[in-house]
Short mmCIF file of C-alpha atoms and ligand atoms in Angstrom, two decimals:
data_model
loop_
_atom_site.label_atom_id
_atom_site.label_comp_id
_atom_site.label_asym_id
_atom_site.label_seq_id
_atom_site.Cartn_x
_atom_site.Cartn_y
_atom_site.Cartn_z
CA MET A 97 6.47 15.28 21.73
CA THR A 98 5.81 12.69 19.04
CA ASP A 99 6.62 8.99 18.93
CA THR A 100 7.53 8.98 15.25
CA GLN A 101 7.72 11.26 12.24
CA VAL A 102 5.27 9.23 10.14
CA GLY A 103 2.69 6.81 11.53
CA ILE A 104 1.70 4.37 8.79
CA VAL A 105 -1.64 2.61 9.20
CA GLY A 106 -1.72 -0.66 7.23
CA ALA A 107 0.95 -3.07 5.96
CA GLY A 108 -0.35 -3.66 2.45
CA PRO A 109 1.71 -2.65 -0.57
CA ALA A 110 1.04 1.08 0.04
CA GLY A 111 2.06 1.18 3.71
CA LEU A 112 5.05 -1.13 3.35
CA LEU A 113 6.48 0.60 0.31
CA LEU A 114 5.99 4.03 1.91
CA GLY A 115 7.88 2.86 5.01
CA HIS A 116 10.66 1.57 2.78
CA LEU A 117 10.97 4.79 0.74
CA LEU A 118 10.94 6.91 3.91
CA ALA A 119 13.68 4.81 5.52
CA ARG A 120 15.86 5.51 2.50
CA LEU A 121 15.27 9.24 3.03
CA GLY A 122 16.24 8.95 6.70
CA ILE A 123 12.65 9.54 7.91
CA ASP A 124 11.36 7.50 10.89
CA SER A 125 8.11 5.62 10.62
CA VAL A 126 6.09 3.07 12.55
CA VAL A 127 3.84 0.67 10.62
CA LEU A 128 0.71 -0.64 12.40
CA GLU A 129 -1.10 -3.59 10.82
CA ALA A 130 -4.42 -5.07 11.99
CA ARG A 131 -3.74 -8.64 10.84
CA SER A 132 -1.00 -11.18 11.51
CA ARG A 133 2.13 -11.49 9.38
CA GLU A 134 0.96 -14.92 8.11
CA TYR A 135 -2.39 -13.49 7.07
CA VAL A 136 -1.03 -10.56 5.05
CA GLU A 137 1.64 -12.74 3.43
CA GLN A 138 -0.91 -15.33 2.26
CA ARG A 139 -3.68 -12.96 1.10
CA VAL A 140 -4.08 -13.56 -2.65
CA ARG A 141 -4.80 -10.51 -4.76
CA ALA A 142 -3.38 -8.82 -7.84
CA GLY A 143 -0.55 -10.06 -10.01
CA VAL A 144 0.36 -7.52 -12.70
CA LEU A 145 3.10 -4.98 -11.99
CA GLU A 146 3.54 -1.98 -14.25
CA GLN A 147 7.00 -1.07 -15.45
CA GLY A 148 7.09 1.91 -13.07
CA THR A 149 6.24 -0.34 -10.10
CA VAL A 150 9.03 -2.77 -11.00
CA ASP A 151 11.42 0.16 -11.49
CA VAL A 152 10.83 1.65 -8.04
CA LEU A 153 11.20 -1.74 -6.32
CA THR A 154 14.41 -2.38 -8.29
CA GLU A 155 15.94 1.06 -7.73
CA THR A 156 15.33 0.81 -3.99
CA GLY A 157 16.85 -2.66 -3.57
CA VAL A 158 13.81 -4.87 -2.87
CA ALA A 159 13.52 -6.66 -6.21
CA ASP A 160 16.06 -9.51 -6.10
CA ARG A 161 13.37 -12.20 -6.02
CA LEU A 162 11.10 -10.20 -8.34
CA GLN A 163 13.94 -10.09 -10.89
CA ARG A 164 14.47 -13.85 -10.58
CA GLU A 165 10.87 -15.06 -10.42
CA GLY A 166 8.79 -12.32 -12.08
CA MET A 167 7.58 -13.07 -15.59
CA VAL A 168 8.06 -10.18 -18.03
CA HIS A 169 5.29 -9.92 -20.64
CA HIS A 170 5.42 -7.80 -23.78
CA GLY A 171 1.84 -8.34 -24.92
CA ILE A 172 -1.64 -9.52 -23.97
CA GLU A 173 -4.32 -11.32 -25.93
CA LEU A 174 -7.87 -10.07 -26.39
CA ARG A 175 -10.13 -13.01 -27.26
CA PHE A 176 -13.66 -12.60 -28.63
CA GLY A 177 -15.87 -14.20 -31.27
CA GLY A 178 -13.85 -17.40 -30.86
CA ALA A 179 -10.59 -15.80 -32.08
CA GLY A 180 -7.52 -14.37 -30.35
CA HIS A 181 -5.87 -11.03 -31.12
CA ARG A 182 -2.49 -10.05 -29.67
CA VAL A 183 -1.95 -6.49 -28.46
CA PRO A 184 1.84 -5.97 -28.65
CA LEU A 185 2.16 -3.77 -25.57
CA SER A 186 5.88 -3.07 -25.75
CA ASP A 187 5.89 -2.25 -29.48
CA LEU A 188 3.07 0.22 -28.90
CA ALA A 189 4.28 1.71 -25.61
CA ALA A 190 7.91 2.65 -26.18
CA GLY A 191 9.35 -0.70 -25.10
CA ARG A 192 7.61 -0.74 -21.72
CA ALA A 193 6.42 -4.09 -20.37
CA ILE A 194 4.49 -5.59 -17.45
CA THR A 195 5.73 -8.17 -14.96
CA VAL A 196 3.56 -10.93 -13.54
CA TYR A 197 4.47 -11.38 -9.86
CA GLY A 198 1.94 -11.93 -7.08
CA GLN A 199 1.05 -9.04 -4.82
CA GLN A 200 1.65 -11.19 -1.75
CA GLU A 201 5.19 -11.84 -2.98
CA VAL A 202 5.79 -8.06 -3.09
CA VAL A 203 4.35 -7.86 0.43
CA LYS A 204 6.64 -10.68 1.67
CA ASP A 205 9.71 -9.00 0.14
CA LEU A 206 8.88 -5.62 1.74
CA ILE A 207 8.15 -7.14 5.17
CA ALA A 208 11.44 -9.04 5.09
CA ALA A 209 13.36 -5.89 4.14
CA ARG A 210 11.77 -3.90 6.96
CA LEU A 211 12.29 -6.51 9.64
CA ASP A 212 15.86 -7.22 8.47
CA ALA A 213 16.60 -3.50 8.86
CA GLY A 214 15.18 -3.60 12.40
CA LEU A 215 12.46 -1.04 11.60
CA PRO A 216 9.17 -0.98 13.54
CA LEU A 217 6.31 -3.00 12.08
CA GLU A 218 3.61 -4.17 14.48
CA PHE A 219 1.17 -6.89 13.50
CA GLU A 220 -2.20 -7.40 15.17
CA ALA A 221 -2.18 -3.73 16.12
CA GLY A 222 -5.22 -2.43 14.23
CA ALA A 223 -5.98 1.28 14.40
CA THR A 224 -9.35 2.07 15.93
CA GLU A 225 -9.33 5.82 15.25
CA VAL A 226 -7.20 8.44 13.56
CA ASP A 227 -7.06 12.07 14.68
CA ALA A 228 -6.04 14.06 11.61
CA GLU A 229 -5.75 17.42 13.42
CA VAL A 230 -3.45 16.41 16.27
CA GLY A 231 -1.71 13.45 14.59
CA ILE A 232 -2.71 10.57 16.83
CA VAL A 233 -3.41 6.98 15.82
CA ARG A 234 -5.35 5.10 18.49
CA HIS A 235 -4.85 1.36 18.23
CA GLU A 236 -5.45 -1.89 20.06
CA GLY A 237 -2.20 -1.53 22.04
CA GLY A 238 -2.39 2.19 22.91
CA GLU A 239 -1.76 5.32 20.86
CA LEU A 240 0.90 6.61 18.53
CA ARG A 241 1.67 10.34 18.27
CA CYS A 242 2.92 11.29 14.83
CA GLU A 243 3.91 14.43 12.91
CA VAL A 244 2.21 12.97 9.87
CA ILE A 245 -0.13 9.99 9.43
CA ALA A 246 -0.31 7.91 6.27
CA GLY A 247 -3.68 6.16 5.99
CA CYS A 248 -2.73 3.04 4.00
CA ASP A 249 -5.36 0.77 5.57
CA GLY A 250 -7.23 -0.23 2.45
CA PHE A 251 -10.89 0.15 1.55
CA HIS A 252 -12.22 -1.19 4.87
CA GLY A 253 -9.78 0.71 7.11
CA VAL A 254 -10.54 3.48 9.59
CA SER A 255 -8.44 6.35 8.18
CA ARG A 256 -10.81 7.52 5.45
CA ALA A 257 -13.48 8.36 8.04
CA ALA A 258 -11.18 11.12 9.36
CA VAL A 259 -11.19 12.95 6.01
CA PRO A 260 -14.27 15.02 5.15
CA ALA A 261 -14.28 13.81 1.57
CA GLN A 262 -16.63 13.78 -1.37
CA VAL A 263 -17.16 10.27 -2.64
CA PHE A 264 -17.58 9.22 -6.28
CA GLU A 265 -18.69 5.63 -6.71
CA ARG A 266 -19.98 2.98 -9.07
CA VAL A 267 -20.81 -0.58 -8.13
CA TYR A 268 -20.92 -3.06 -11.03
CA PRO A 269 -23.60 -5.74 -11.36
CA PHE A 270 -21.00 -8.54 -11.38
CA ALA A 271 -18.02 -9.94 -9.45
CA TRP A 272 -14.94 -12.03 -10.26
CA LEU A 273 -14.50 -15.59 -9.11
CA GLY A 274 -10.72 -16.12 -8.96
CA ILE A 275 -8.80 -19.39 -8.62
CA LEU A 276 -5.21 -20.50 -8.24
CA ALA A 277 -4.45 -23.98 -9.59
CA HIS A 278 -1.48 -26.29 -9.91
CA ALA A 279 -1.50 -26.22 -13.71
CA ALA A 280 1.03 -24.92 -16.22
CA PRO A 281 -0.08 -21.72 -17.98
CA SER A 282 -1.87 -22.46 -21.25
CA SER A 283 -0.48 -19.37 -22.96
CA GLU A 284 2.68 -17.30 -22.62
CA GLU A 285 0.65 -14.12 -22.19
CA LEU A 286 -2.51 -13.12 -20.33
CA ILE A 287 -5.79 -13.73 -22.16
CA TYR A 288 -8.72 -11.34 -21.60
CA THR A 289 -11.83 -13.02 -23.02
CA HIS A 290 -15.16 -11.45 -23.91
CA HIS A 291 -17.86 -14.11 -24.31
CA GLU A 292 -21.63 -13.99 -24.39
CA ARG A 293 -21.69 -16.00 -21.12
CA GLY A 294 -19.41 -13.45 -19.49
CA PHE A 295 -15.79 -12.35 -19.09
CA ALA A 296 -12.93 -14.78 -18.41
CA LEU A 297 -9.25 -14.10 -17.74
CA HIS A 298 -6.30 -16.44 -17.93
CA SER A 299 -3.27 -15.39 -15.92
CA MET A 300 -0.47 -17.13 -14.04
CA ARG A 301 1.90 -16.96 -11.10
CA SER A 302 4.72 -19.31 -12.14
CA PRO A 303 5.53 -21.98 -14.76
CA SER A 304 3.41 -24.40 -12.73
CA VAL A 305 0.64 -22.22 -11.23
CA THR A 306 -2.21 -20.56 -13.12
CA ARG A 307 -4.59 -17.86 -11.98
CA ASN A 308 -7.97 -17.72 -13.74
CA TYR A 309 -10.98 -15.49 -13.27
CA LEU A 310 -14.65 -15.75 -14.28
CA GLN A 311 -17.30 -13.06 -14.29
CA VAL A 312 -20.13 -14.17 -11.93
CA PRO A 313 -23.20 -12.43 -10.46
CA PRO A 314 -22.33 -10.11 -7.54
CA ASP A 315 -24.14 -12.14 -4.88
CA GLU A 316 -22.79 -15.48 -6.06
CA ASP A 317 -22.11 -18.16 -3.44
CA ILE A 318 -18.71 -19.83 -3.88
CA GLU A 319 -20.31 -23.09 -2.68
CA ASP A 320 -22.25 -23.16 -5.95
CA TRP A 321 -18.96 -23.42 -7.87
CA PRO A 322 -17.41 -26.86 -7.43
CA ASP A 323 -14.11 -27.24 -9.29
CA GLU A 324 -15.65 -29.11 -12.24
CA ARG A 325 -18.11 -26.27 -12.87
CA ILE A 326 -15.32 -23.68 -12.79
CA TRP A 327 -13.19 -25.58 -15.31
CA ALA A 328 -16.15 -26.26 -17.60
CA GLU A 329 -17.13 -22.59 -17.63
CA LEU A 330 -13.55 -21.44 -18.25
CA GLN A 331 -13.19 -23.95 -21.12
CA THR A 332 -16.45 -22.77 -22.69
CA ARG A 333 -15.70 -19.07 -22.47
CA MET A 334 -12.08 -19.34 -23.60
CA ALA A 335 -12.54 -21.84 -26.47
CA LEU A 336 -11.27 -20.88 -29.93
CA ALA A 337 -13.58 -21.54 -32.89
CA ASP A 338 -11.00 -23.77 -34.58
CA GLY A 339 -10.73 -25.94 -31.45
CA SER A 340 -7.01 -25.21 -31.10
CA PHE A 341 -7.12 -24.02 -27.46
CA SER A 342 -7.47 -26.12 -24.39
CA LEU A 343 -6.97 -24.69 -20.93
CA ASN A 344 -4.67 -26.79 -18.73
CA GLU A 345 -6.51 -27.95 -15.63
CA GLY A 346 -5.12 -28.93 -12.24
CA GLU A 347 -5.82 -28.98 -8.52
CA ILE A 348 -7.47 -25.76 -7.38
CA PHE A 349 -5.87 -24.60 -4.10
CA GLU A 350 -7.40 -21.14 -3.71
CA LYS A 351 -10.86 -19.84 -4.59
CA GLY A 352 -12.58 -16.54 -3.87
CA ILE A 353 -15.09 -14.00 -5.11
CA ALA A 354 -14.21 -10.28 -5.30
CA PRO A 355 -16.74 -7.50 -5.99
CA MET A 356 -16.14 -4.93 -8.72
CA ARG A 357 -16.29 -1.31 -7.73
CA SER A 358 -15.06 2.12 -8.78
CA PHE A 359 -14.57 4.50 -5.84
CA VAL A 360 -12.73 7.78 -5.25
CA ALA A 361 -12.63 9.91 -2.08
CA GLU A 362 -11.58 13.53 -2.70
CA PRO A 363 -9.43 15.10 -1.35
CA MET A 364 -6.86 12.55 -0.21
CA ARG A 365 -5.55 14.74 2.61
CA HIS A 366 -6.94 16.32 5.75
CA GLY A 367 -4.67 18.08 8.24
CA ARG A 368 -1.82 15.74 9.13
CA LEU A 369 -3.45 12.73 7.50
CA PHE A 370 -2.67 11.55 3.96
CA LEU A 371 -4.64 8.69 2.39
CA ALA A 372 -2.88 6.37 -0.07
CA GLY A 373 -3.92 3.32 -2.09
CA ASP A 374 -7.23 1.54 -1.57
CA ALA A 375 -7.96 3.71 1.48
CA ALA A 376 -8.66 6.51 -1.02
CA HIS A 377 -9.73 4.72 -4.19
CA ILE A 378 -10.79 1.38 -5.67
CA VAL A 379 -10.79 0.37 -9.34
CA PRO A 380 -12.48 -2.64 -10.94
CA ALA A 381 -9.79 -5.28 -11.46
CA THR A 382 -10.03 -5.52 -15.27
CA GLY A 383 -7.18 -3.06 -15.85
CA ALA A 384 -4.93 -4.68 -13.18
CA LYS A 385 -4.34 -1.27 -11.65
CA GLY A 386 -5.18 -1.31 -7.90
CA LEU A 387 -1.74 -2.22 -6.63
CA ASN A 388 0.03 -0.03 -9.17
CA LEU A 389 -2.05 2.98 -8.22
CA ALA A 390 -1.21 2.44 -4.55
CA VAL A 391 2.49 2.42 -5.48
CA ALA A 392 2.12 5.64 -7.51
CA ASP A 393 0.48 7.41 -4.53
CA VAL A 394 3.21 6.54 -2.08
CA ARG A 395 5.96 7.58 -4.50
CA VAL A 396 4.40 11.04 -4.62
CA LEU A 397 3.88 11.08 -0.84
CA ALA A 398 7.43 9.97 -0.06
CA ARG A 399 8.82 12.73 -2.27
CA GLY A 400 6.62 15.34 -0.53
CA LEU A 401 7.57 14.10 2.93
CA GLY A 402 11.26 14.09 1.94
CA ALA A 403 11.19 17.81 1.09
CA TYR A 404 9.13 18.60 4.20
CA PHE A 405 11.33 16.82 6.72
CA ASP A 406 14.57 17.83 4.99
CA HIS A 407 14.01 21.60 4.66
CA GLY A 408 10.45 22.37 5.70
CA ASP A 409 9.19 22.67 2.13
CA GLU A 410 5.46 21.92 2.23
CA ARG A 411 4.71 22.37 -1.45
CA GLY A 412 4.86 18.67 -2.26
CA LEU A 413 2.50 17.84 0.59
CA ASP A 414 0.13 20.66 -0.31
CA GLY A 415 -0.02 19.41 -3.89
CA TYR A 416 -0.27 15.71 -2.94
CA SER A 417 -3.98 15.20 -3.33
CA GLU A 418 -4.34 17.05 -6.63
CA ARG A 419 -1.25 15.37 -8.05
CA CYS A 420 -2.45 11.88 -7.17
CA LEU A 421 -6.03 12.46 -8.25
CA ARG A 422 -4.95 13.31 -11.80
CA ARG A 423 -3.54 9.81 -12.14
CA VAL A 424 -6.37 8.24 -10.13
CA TRP A 425 -8.97 9.55 -12.58
CA ARG A 426 -6.94 8.49 -15.64
CA VAL A 427 -6.75 5.00 -14.15
CA GLN A 428 -10.42 5.09 -13.15
CA HIS A 429 -11.33 5.82 -16.73
CA PHE A 430 -9.08 3.09 -18.12
CA SER A 431 -10.36 0.48 -15.64
CA TRP A 432 -13.99 1.40 -16.32
CA TRP A 433 -13.33 1.30 -20.07
CA MET A 434 -11.72 -2.16 -19.96
CA THR A 435 -14.52 -3.38 -17.69
CA GLN A 436 -17.41 -2.20 -19.85
CA MET A 437 -15.72 -3.44 -23.03
CA LEU A 438 -15.03 -6.97 -21.81
CA HIS A 439 -17.86 -8.04 -19.47
CA ARG A 440 -21.37 -9.21 -20.21
CA LEU A 441 -23.34 -6.14 -19.19
CA THR A 442 -27.13 -6.10 -19.19
CA GLY A 443 -27.77 -8.56 -22.00
CA ASP A 444 -29.12 -5.72 -24.17
CA PRO A 445 -28.29 -6.68 -27.79
CA PHE A 446 -27.55 -3.06 -28.79
CA GLU A 447 -24.94 -2.85 -26.04
CA ALA A 448 -23.42 -6.17 -27.12
CA LYS A 449 -23.08 -4.91 -30.71
CA LEU A 450 -21.31 -1.76 -29.50
CA GLN A 451 -18.93 -3.85 -27.39
CA ARG A 452 -18.07 -6.05 -30.33
CA SER A 453 -17.43 -3.05 -32.55
CA GLN A 454 -15.20 -1.52 -29.91
CA LEU A 455 -13.17 -4.73 -29.50
CA GLU A 456 -12.73 -5.08 -33.25
CA TYR A 457 -11.57 -1.48 -33.48
CA VAL A 458 -9.05 -1.90 -30.65
CA VAL A 459 -7.36 -4.83 -32.39
CA ARG A 460 -7.57 -3.31 -35.88
CA SER A 461 -6.57 0.30 -35.27
CA GLU A 462 -3.03 0.96 -34.13
CA ALA A 463 -4.16 4.21 -32.50
CA ALA A 464 -6.79 2.41 -30.43
CA ALA A 465 -4.43 -0.43 -29.50
CA ARG A 466 -1.80 2.12 -28.47
CA THR A 467 -4.31 3.78 -26.15
CA LEU A 468 -4.89 0.44 -24.45
CA ALA A 469 -1.16 -0.37 -24.37
CA GLU A 470 0.13 2.87 -22.87
CA ASN A 471 -2.48 2.82 -20.12
CA TYR A 472 -2.02 -0.89 -19.42
CA VAL A 473 1.77 -0.75 -19.03
CA GLY A 474 1.25 2.42 -16.97
CA LEU A 475 1.81 6.08 -17.64
CA GLU A 476 5.03 7.65 -16.37
CA LEU A 477 4.57 9.21 -12.95
CA GLU A 478 5.07 12.63 -14.50
CA ASP A 479 2.54 12.10 -17.31
CA ALA A 480 -0.61 11.43 -15.35
P1 FAD B 281 -4.40 -3.23 1.05
O1 FAD B 281 -3.61 -4.20 0.28
O2 FAD B 281 -5.84 -3.50 1.28
O3 FAD B 281 -3.67 -3.06 2.45
C1 FAD B 281 -4.26 -2.43 3.55
C2 FAD B 281 -3.70 -3.04 4.81
O4 FAD B 281 -4.25 -2.37 5.94
C3 FAD B 281 -4.10 -4.51 4.98
O5 FAD B 281 -2.95 -5.26 5.30
C4 FAD B 281 -5.12 -4.49 6.09
O6 FAD B 281 -5.11 -5.68 6.85
C5 FAD B 281 -4.67 -3.30 6.90
N1 FAD B 281 -5.69 -2.66 7.72
C6 FAD B 281 -7.02 -2.53 7.48
N2 FAD B 281 -7.62 -1.87 8.48
C7 FAD B 281 -6.65 -1.57 9.35
C8 FAD B 281 -6.64 -0.87 10.59
N3 FAD B 281 -7.77 -0.37 11.11
N4 FAD B 281 -5.48 -0.72 11.24
C9 FAD B 281 -4.33 -1.24 10.73
N5 FAD B 281 -4.28 -1.89 9.56
C10 FAD B 281 -5.42 -2.05 8.89
N6 FAD B 281 -6.14 -5.60 -8.02
C11 FAD B 281 -5.78 -6.01 -9.22
O7 FAD B 281 -5.17 -5.23 -9.94
N7 FAD B 281 -6.07 -7.30 -9.65
C12 FAD B 281 -6.72 -8.20 -8.83
O8 FAD B 281 -6.96 -9.34 -9.21
C13 FAD B 281 -7.13 -7.78 -7.58
N8 FAD B 281 -7.79 -8.62 -6.75
C14 FAD B 281 -8.23 -8.16 -5.55
C15 FAD B 281 -8.96 -9.00 -4.72
C16 FAD B 281 -9.45 -8.55 -3.50
C17 FAD B 281 -10.27 -9.47 -2.61
C18 FAD B 281 -9.17 -7.20 -3.09
C19 FAD B 281 -9.70 -6.67 -1.77
C20 FAD B 281 -8.40 -6.37 -3.92
C21 FAD B 281 -7.93 -6.84 -5.15
N9 FAD B 281 -7.18 -6.01 -6.00
C22 FAD B 281 -6.82 -6.45 -7.20
C23 FAD B 281 -6.78 -4.67 -5.64
C24 FAD B 281 -5.38 -4.61 -5.08
O9 FAD B 281 -5.07 -5.81 -4.44
C25 FAD B 281 -5.36 -3.42 -4.15
O10 FAD B 281 -5.55 -2.25 -4.93
C26 FAD B 281 -4.09 -3.28 -3.32
O11 FAD B 281 -4.06 -4.29 -2.33
C27 FAD B 281 -3.99 -1.90 -2.67
O12 FAD B 281 -2.96 -1.87 -1.71
P2 FAD B 281 -3.14 -1.06 -0.38
O13 FAD B 281 -1.84 -1.21 0.34
O14 FAD B 281 -3.63 0.30 -0.66
O15 FAD B 281 -4.32 -1.76 0.41
C1 DHB B 282 -4.46 -10.54 -12.70
C2 DHB B 282 -5.40 -9.72 -12.12
C3 DHB B 282 -6.00 -8.73 -12.87
O1 DHB B 282 -6.91 -7.92 -12.31
C4 DHB B 282 -5.69 -8.57 -14.21
O2 DHB B 282 -6.32 -7.61 -14.92
C5 DHB B 282 -4.75 -9.39 -14.78
C6 DHB B 282 -4.14 -10.38 -14.02
C7 DHB B 282 -3.81 -11.59 -11.89
O3 DHB B 282 -4.18 -11.74 -10.72
O4 DHB B 282 -2.93 -12.28 -12.39
#
């Protein structure tokens, strides 16, 4: 006897969206989350949604607020050598666009949809151990017997330990200091800046809130970055040679440092357990892909589980890991490529010259810009 068809460990974007897609297929699930509802709804992370991510949220009825508040962008700017260069994403990628909408807003929308539908979602019920052979999730409040377990508990969760996986990893010698500030965006589109003092990124959350990032050393202490130092460094790195750019400043209400890492665990399945999202893989944030990759995984998983529970067809589940890993490695490459092109690396002048040449080529060659654009807006689920 089982308690549910699918036990979902983790209520991040991967776990919540999987639960939502399964409900639409008539498949029961229970979501167990270690933290409180307030905590997961306030946790500030990514902000760029690929077209495919927006499409799946829209098609499945959880995008009303996203459609109202999300900001659709058709291009990004690459800034280096004191000059800006627009990459017209939509012109280069068959009309596809990105939408800027905070990850925690997606999480809020999915939690509301699940609770409104009366579906089980337990907060402060962290899993302590997952048994992939039998299908049991042990947690703080007892145990959950499942036909299938979805390990959606992020990079620091417990699910991955139950998969005998080979790990591929790279840790970068820098981190991102990210802020949210009450300040109007200084540009209509995101600005990715390569500067000799390090990378900087200008993004936004609304017409009155900006999100900015600075490359900092990996062991940096946030206490060493008072607000004035953050603004001064952003202004220096993002300045245009003709003096025509000034970054709007405002009260900083959120500050944090995130490490940069590439990580893949292969395979993504063992027995009854399927890993999805950050539980299986991490990308450096430069390509804005972590959340989108989590969404792509659970779309594939939901489809496989649909065929399995509907008519016992296991082919989708058997092919899950291989199918996802094709996209994971494409995205790993893109995220690594963006990261090594835009950050200050070792300070080696030869490396800096190569970076500069690469940036100039990307903004000069339509073929190179198209490569950036089609990866940035996201490949179709079928293409990767
Ligand atoms: P998560 O969002 O991590 O969700 C996992 C959930 O599982 C969490 O709610 C967690 O509390 C819960 N959990 C953990 N352990 C257990 C357990 N034992 N039992 C039950 N539940 C558990 N990506 C970008 O593209 N741009 C960014 O700027 C960016 N910034 C980031 C900043 C930080 C600090 C981090 C950690 C990630 C960032 N990312 C960013 C990556 C992106 O946010 C992730 O790829 C995305 O959250 C993946 O979703 P997920 O559902 O797989 O995992
Ligand atoms: C944001 C985060 C990213 O990693 C990125 O590449 C672009 C934007 C953001 O949080 O807005």
